[in-house]
Coordinates of C-alpha atoms and ligand atoms in Angstrom, one line a residue:
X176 CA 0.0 0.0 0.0
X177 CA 2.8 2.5 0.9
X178 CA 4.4 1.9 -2.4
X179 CA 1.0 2.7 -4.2
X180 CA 0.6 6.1 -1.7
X181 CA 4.3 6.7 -1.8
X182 CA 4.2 9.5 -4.3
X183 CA 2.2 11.8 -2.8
X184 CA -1.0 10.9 -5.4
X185 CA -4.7 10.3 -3.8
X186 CA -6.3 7.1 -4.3
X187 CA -9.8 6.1 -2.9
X188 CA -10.7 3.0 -0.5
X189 CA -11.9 1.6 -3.8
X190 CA -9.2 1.6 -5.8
X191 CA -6.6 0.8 -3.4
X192 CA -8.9 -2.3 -2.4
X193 CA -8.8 -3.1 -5.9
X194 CA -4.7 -2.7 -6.7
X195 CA -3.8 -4.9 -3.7
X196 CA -7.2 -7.6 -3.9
X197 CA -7.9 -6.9 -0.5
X198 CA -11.9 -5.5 0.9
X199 CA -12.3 -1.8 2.2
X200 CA -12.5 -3.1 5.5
X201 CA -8.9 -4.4 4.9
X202 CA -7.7 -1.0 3.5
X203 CA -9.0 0.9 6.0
X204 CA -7.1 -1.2 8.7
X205 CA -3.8 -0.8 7.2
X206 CA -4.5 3.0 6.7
X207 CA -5.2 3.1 10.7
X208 CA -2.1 1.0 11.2
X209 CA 0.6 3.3 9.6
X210 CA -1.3 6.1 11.0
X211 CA -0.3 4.3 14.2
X212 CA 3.0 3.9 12.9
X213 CA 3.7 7.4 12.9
X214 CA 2.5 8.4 9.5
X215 CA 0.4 11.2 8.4
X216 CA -2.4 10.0 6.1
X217 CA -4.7 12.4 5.0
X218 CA -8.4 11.5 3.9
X219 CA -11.3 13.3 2.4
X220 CA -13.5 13.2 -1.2
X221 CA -10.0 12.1 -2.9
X222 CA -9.4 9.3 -1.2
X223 CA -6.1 8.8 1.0
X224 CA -3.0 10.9 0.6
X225 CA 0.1 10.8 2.3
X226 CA 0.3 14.1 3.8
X227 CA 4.6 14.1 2.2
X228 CA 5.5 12.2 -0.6
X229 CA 8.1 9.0 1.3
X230 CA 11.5 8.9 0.6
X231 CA 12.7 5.2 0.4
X232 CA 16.7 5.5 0.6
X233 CA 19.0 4.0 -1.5
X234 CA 22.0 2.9 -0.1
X235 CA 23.8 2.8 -3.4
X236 CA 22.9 6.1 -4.2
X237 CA 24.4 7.3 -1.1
X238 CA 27.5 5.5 -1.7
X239 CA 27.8 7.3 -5.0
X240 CA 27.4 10.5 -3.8
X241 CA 29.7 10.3 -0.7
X242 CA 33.6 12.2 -2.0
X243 CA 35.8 9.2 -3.1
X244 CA 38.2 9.4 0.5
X245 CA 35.0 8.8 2.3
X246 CA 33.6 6.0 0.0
X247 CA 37.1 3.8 0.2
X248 CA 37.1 4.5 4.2
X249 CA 34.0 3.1 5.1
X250 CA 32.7 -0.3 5.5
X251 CA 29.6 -2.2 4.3
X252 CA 26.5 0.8 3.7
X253 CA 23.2 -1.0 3.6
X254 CA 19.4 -0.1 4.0
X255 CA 16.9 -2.3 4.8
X256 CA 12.9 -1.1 4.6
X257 CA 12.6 -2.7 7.8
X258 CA 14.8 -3.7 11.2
X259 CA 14.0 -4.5 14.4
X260 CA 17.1 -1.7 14.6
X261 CA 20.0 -0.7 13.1
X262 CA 21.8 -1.2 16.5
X263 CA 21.1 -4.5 17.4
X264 CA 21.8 -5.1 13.3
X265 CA 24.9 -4.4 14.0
X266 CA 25.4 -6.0 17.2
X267 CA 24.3 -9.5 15.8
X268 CA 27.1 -9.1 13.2
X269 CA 29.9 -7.1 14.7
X270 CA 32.5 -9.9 14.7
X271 CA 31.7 -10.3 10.8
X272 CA 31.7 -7.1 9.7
X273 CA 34.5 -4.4 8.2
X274 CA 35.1 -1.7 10.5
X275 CA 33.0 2.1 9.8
X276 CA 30.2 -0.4 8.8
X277 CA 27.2 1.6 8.2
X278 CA 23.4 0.5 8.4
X279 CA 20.4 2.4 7.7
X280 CA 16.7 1.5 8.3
X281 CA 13.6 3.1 6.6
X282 CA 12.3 1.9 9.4
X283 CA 12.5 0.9 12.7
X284 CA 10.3 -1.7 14.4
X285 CA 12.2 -1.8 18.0
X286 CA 14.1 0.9 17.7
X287 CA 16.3 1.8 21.3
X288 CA 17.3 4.9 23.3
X289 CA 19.1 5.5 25.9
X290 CA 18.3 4.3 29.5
X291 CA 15.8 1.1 28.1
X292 CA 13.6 4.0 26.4
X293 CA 12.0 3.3 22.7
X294 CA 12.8 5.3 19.8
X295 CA 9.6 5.8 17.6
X296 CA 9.9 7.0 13.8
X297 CA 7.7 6.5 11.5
X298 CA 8.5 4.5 7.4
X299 CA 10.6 6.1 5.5
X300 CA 10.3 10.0 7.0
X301 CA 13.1 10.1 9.4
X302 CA 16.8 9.1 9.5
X303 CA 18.2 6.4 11.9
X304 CA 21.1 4.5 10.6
X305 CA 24.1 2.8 13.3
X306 CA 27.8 2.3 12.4
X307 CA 30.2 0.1 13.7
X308 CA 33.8 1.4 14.6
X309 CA 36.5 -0.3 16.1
X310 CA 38.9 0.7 18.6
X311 CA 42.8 -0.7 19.6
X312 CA 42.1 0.6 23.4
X313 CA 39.2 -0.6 25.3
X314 CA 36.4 1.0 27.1
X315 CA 38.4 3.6 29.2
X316 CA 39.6 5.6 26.5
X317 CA 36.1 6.3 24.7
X318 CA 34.2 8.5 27.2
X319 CA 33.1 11.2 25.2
X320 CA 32.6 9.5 22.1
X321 CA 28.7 10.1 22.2
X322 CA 29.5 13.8 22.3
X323 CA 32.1 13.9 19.7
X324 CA 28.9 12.2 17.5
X325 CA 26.7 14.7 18.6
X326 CA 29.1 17.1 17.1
X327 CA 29.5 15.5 14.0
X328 CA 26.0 15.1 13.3
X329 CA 25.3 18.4 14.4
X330 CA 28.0 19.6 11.6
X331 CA 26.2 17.6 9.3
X332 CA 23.1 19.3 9.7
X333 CA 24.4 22.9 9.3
X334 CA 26.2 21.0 5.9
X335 CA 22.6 21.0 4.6
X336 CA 21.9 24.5 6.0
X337 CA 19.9 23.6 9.0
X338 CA 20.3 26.6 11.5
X339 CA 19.9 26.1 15.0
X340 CA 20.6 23.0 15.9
X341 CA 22.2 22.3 19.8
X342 CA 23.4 20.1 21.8
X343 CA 22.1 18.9 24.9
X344 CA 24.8 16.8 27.3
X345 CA 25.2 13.7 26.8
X346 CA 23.7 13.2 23.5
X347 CA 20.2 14.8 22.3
X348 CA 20.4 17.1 19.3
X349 CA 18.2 19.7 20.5
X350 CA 16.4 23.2 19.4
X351 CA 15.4 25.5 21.8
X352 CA 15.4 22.3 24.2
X353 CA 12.8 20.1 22.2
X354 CA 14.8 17.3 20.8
X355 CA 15.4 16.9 17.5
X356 CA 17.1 13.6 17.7
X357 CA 19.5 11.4 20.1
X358 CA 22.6 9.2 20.1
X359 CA 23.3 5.9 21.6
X360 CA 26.6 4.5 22.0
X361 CA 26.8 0.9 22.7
X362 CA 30.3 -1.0 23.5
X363 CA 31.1 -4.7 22.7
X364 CA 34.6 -6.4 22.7
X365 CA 37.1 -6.5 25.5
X366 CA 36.8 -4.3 28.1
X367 CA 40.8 -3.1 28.5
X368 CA 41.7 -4.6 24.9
X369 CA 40.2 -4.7 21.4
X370 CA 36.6 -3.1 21.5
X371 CA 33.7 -1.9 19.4
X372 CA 31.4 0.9 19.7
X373 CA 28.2 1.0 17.6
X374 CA 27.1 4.4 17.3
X375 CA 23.5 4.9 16.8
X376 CA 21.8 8.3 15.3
X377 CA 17.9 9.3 15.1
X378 CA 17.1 12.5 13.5
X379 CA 13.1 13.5 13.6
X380 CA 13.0 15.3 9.7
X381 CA 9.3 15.1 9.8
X382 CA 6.7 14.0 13.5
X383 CA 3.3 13.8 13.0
X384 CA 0.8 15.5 15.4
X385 CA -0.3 11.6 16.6
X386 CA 3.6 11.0 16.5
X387 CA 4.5 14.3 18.8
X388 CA 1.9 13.7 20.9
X389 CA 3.0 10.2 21.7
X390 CA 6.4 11.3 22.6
X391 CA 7.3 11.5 26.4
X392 CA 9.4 14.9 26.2
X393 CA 9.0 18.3 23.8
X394 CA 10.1 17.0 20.5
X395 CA 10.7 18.6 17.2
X396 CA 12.0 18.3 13.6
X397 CA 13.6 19.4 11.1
X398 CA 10.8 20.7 8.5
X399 CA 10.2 22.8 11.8
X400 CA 13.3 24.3 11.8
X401 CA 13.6 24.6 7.7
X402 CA 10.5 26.2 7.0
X403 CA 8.7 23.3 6.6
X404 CA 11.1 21.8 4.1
X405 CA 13.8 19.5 5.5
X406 CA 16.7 18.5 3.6
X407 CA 16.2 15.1 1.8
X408 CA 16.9 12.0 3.6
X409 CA 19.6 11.2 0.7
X410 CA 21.6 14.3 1.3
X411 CA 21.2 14.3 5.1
X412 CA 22.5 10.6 5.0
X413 CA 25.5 11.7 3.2
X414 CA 26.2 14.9 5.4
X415 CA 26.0 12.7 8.4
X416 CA 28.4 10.1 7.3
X417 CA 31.1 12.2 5.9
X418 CA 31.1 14.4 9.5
X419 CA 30.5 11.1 11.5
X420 CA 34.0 9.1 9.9
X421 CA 36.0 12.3 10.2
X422 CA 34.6 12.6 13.9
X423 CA 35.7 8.5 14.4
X424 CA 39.0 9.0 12.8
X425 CA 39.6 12.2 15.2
X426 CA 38.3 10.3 18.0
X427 CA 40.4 7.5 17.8
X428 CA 43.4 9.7 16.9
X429 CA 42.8 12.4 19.9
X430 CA 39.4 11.6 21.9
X431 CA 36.9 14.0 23.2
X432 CA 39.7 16.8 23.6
X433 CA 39.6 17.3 20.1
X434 CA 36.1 18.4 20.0
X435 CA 35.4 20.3 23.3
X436 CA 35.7 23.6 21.1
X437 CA 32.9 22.4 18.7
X438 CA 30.9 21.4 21.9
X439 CA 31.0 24.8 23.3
X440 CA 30.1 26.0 20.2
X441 CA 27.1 24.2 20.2
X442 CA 26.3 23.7 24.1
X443 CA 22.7 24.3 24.9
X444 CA 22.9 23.9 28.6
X445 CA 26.1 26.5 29.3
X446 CA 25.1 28.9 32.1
X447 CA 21.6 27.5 32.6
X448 CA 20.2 25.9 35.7
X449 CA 19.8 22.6 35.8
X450 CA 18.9 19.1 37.8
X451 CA 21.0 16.6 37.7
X452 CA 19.5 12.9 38.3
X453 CA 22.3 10.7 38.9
X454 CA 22.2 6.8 39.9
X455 CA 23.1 7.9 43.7
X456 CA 21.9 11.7 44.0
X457 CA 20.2 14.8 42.5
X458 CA 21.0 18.3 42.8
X459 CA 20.9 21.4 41.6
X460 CA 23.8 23.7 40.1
X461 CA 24.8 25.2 37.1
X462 CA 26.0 23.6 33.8
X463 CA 29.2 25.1 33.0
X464 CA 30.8 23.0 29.8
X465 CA 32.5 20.0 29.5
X466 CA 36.0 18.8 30.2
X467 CA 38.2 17.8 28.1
X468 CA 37.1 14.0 28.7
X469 CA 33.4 15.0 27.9
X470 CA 32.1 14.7 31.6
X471 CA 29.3 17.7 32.3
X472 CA 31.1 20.7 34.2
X473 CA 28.1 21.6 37.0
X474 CA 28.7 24.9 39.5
X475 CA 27.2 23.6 43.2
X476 CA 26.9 25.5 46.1
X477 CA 29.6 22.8 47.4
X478 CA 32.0 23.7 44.5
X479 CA 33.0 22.4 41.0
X480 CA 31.5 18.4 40.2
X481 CA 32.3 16.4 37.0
X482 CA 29.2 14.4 36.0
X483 CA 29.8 11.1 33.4
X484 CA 26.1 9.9 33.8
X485 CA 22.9 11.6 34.7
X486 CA 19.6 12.4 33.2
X487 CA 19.5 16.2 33.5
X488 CA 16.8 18.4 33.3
X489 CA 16.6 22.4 32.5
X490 CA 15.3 24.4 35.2
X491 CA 13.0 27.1 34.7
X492 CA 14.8 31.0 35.3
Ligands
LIG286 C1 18.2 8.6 22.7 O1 18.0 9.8 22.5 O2 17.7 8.1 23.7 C2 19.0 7.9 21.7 C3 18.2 7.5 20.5 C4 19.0 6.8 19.5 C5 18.2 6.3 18.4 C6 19.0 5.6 17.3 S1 18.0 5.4 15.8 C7 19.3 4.4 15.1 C8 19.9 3.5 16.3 N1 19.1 2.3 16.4 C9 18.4 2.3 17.5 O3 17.7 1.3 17.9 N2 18.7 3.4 18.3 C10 19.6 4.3 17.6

């Protein structure tokens, strides 16, 4: 059915019932269940419409347009229509795969954030790919690496002339503090010796009201921020992996200190109040940057702390 709507055209609950040999009944289940999916899907006297045209990537049409350095660096770049998520895609074939292995899913079944929470997109509107990077080290030496990412895929968006764009420690992309996508890091491998991270990014380009409305926090996207004209999934998909290997490569070369100037740049918590939820304590203080390991600088009435994980929350004034 998508493929028939994909376009943009209008087709009645007769004619669709015809194309695909199912009833009306039938069509006007699936309509309700990518409506549920996240989809906007108008209907009136022209039948259903996709309220934006879909656009289905193509992962060799992104390899064709990435600059030649970029296209020899990288790994295996696939998209599948559907995944449980490009994360656990990953995960299941880490020890098989080429390193700066990238995968990219129209969409996202099961797909994860951070702290056991989902992340919801609808088909083929948003961007959420994963890529794989390996690293000589082991876990110690990669704090930080979800904020160099947060860097590079904020980069990526002013590449394609978004404006705007910040980001909120650890790793949400956020303007004016609804989020506009997120990072999850996950690490595999040996703890003090060879390792993995698979670096996971969600960018909203397009929420419907049903989606937002769904969402636990303020959300936002990027036809929002663009006049209601994101940049295409193709060219954001290229942006994103040309900033994200040059962020890997520095990462690996430098870590975090390499990036805490682009951070500041872009930090949307320096000087504001905020609570930080940590797995022992909360408090109050004020957010004053990150150090040069990429651990949130917070002013307390007891002094200076250094935070490496804790949900934190901007406090009004
Ligand atoms: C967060 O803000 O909580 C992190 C969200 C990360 C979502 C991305 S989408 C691509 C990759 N696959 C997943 O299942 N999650 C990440």
């Amino acid at each position: 059915m998508l493929d028939l709507l994909a376009a943009g055209d209008a087709l009645t609950g007769p004619e669709l019932a015809s194309k695909l040999g199912i009833s009306r009944a039938a069509v006007w289940k699936q309509i309700e269940t990518w409506r549920r999916a996240g989809l906007g899907i108008d209907s009136g006297a022209h039948g259903y419409r996709l309220a934006h045209p879909l656009e289905p990537l193509d992962a060799d049409r992104i390899r064709a347009d990435l600059p030649a350095a970029v296209r020899h660096r990288i790994g295996v770049l696939e998209n599948h229509w559907r995944l449980d998520s490009t994360s656990s895609e990953l995960a299941r074939r880490a020890a098989d795969l080429p390193d700066l292995s990238l995968v990219f899913a129209d969409w996202q079944q099961a797909g994860r954030g951070r702290r056991g929470r989902q992340w919801l997109s609808p088909p083929a509107v948003n961007l959420q790919f994963s890529c794989l990077k390996r690293f000589a080290g082991g876990y110690a030496a990669l704090s930080g690496l979800s904020l160099a990412t947060g860097v590079a895929t904020a980069q990526a968006l002013e590449d394609c002339g978004v404006r705007g764009a910040a980001l909120k420690w650890p790793n949400d992309l956020v303007h004016q503090d609804a989020k506009l996508g997120g990072i999850l890091v996950e690490l595999g491998g040996e703890f003090m010796g060879p390792c993995h991270a698979i670096v996971g990014v969600g960018i909203n380009l397009r929420l419907s009201d049903a989606l937002r409305a769904a969402l636990d926090r303020p959300c936002t996207d990027l036809a929002r921020l663009c006049g209601g004209v994101p940049p295409s999934r193709h060219r954001l998909a290229t942006a994103l992996i040309v900033r994200l290997v040059e962020a890997l490569d520095a990462f690996d070369a430098s870590g975090f200190a390499a990036f805490t100037q682009a951070w500041a740049e872009r930090d949307a918590l320096a000087g504001r109040r905020v609570r930080v939820e940590g797995a022992h304590a909360t408090f109050d203080g004020t957010a004053t940057g990150v150090d040069a390991r990429g651990a949130l600088r917070v002013r307390t009435r007891e002094g200076m702390r250094a935070i490496d994980s804790a949900e934190i929350t901007v406090r009004p004034g």
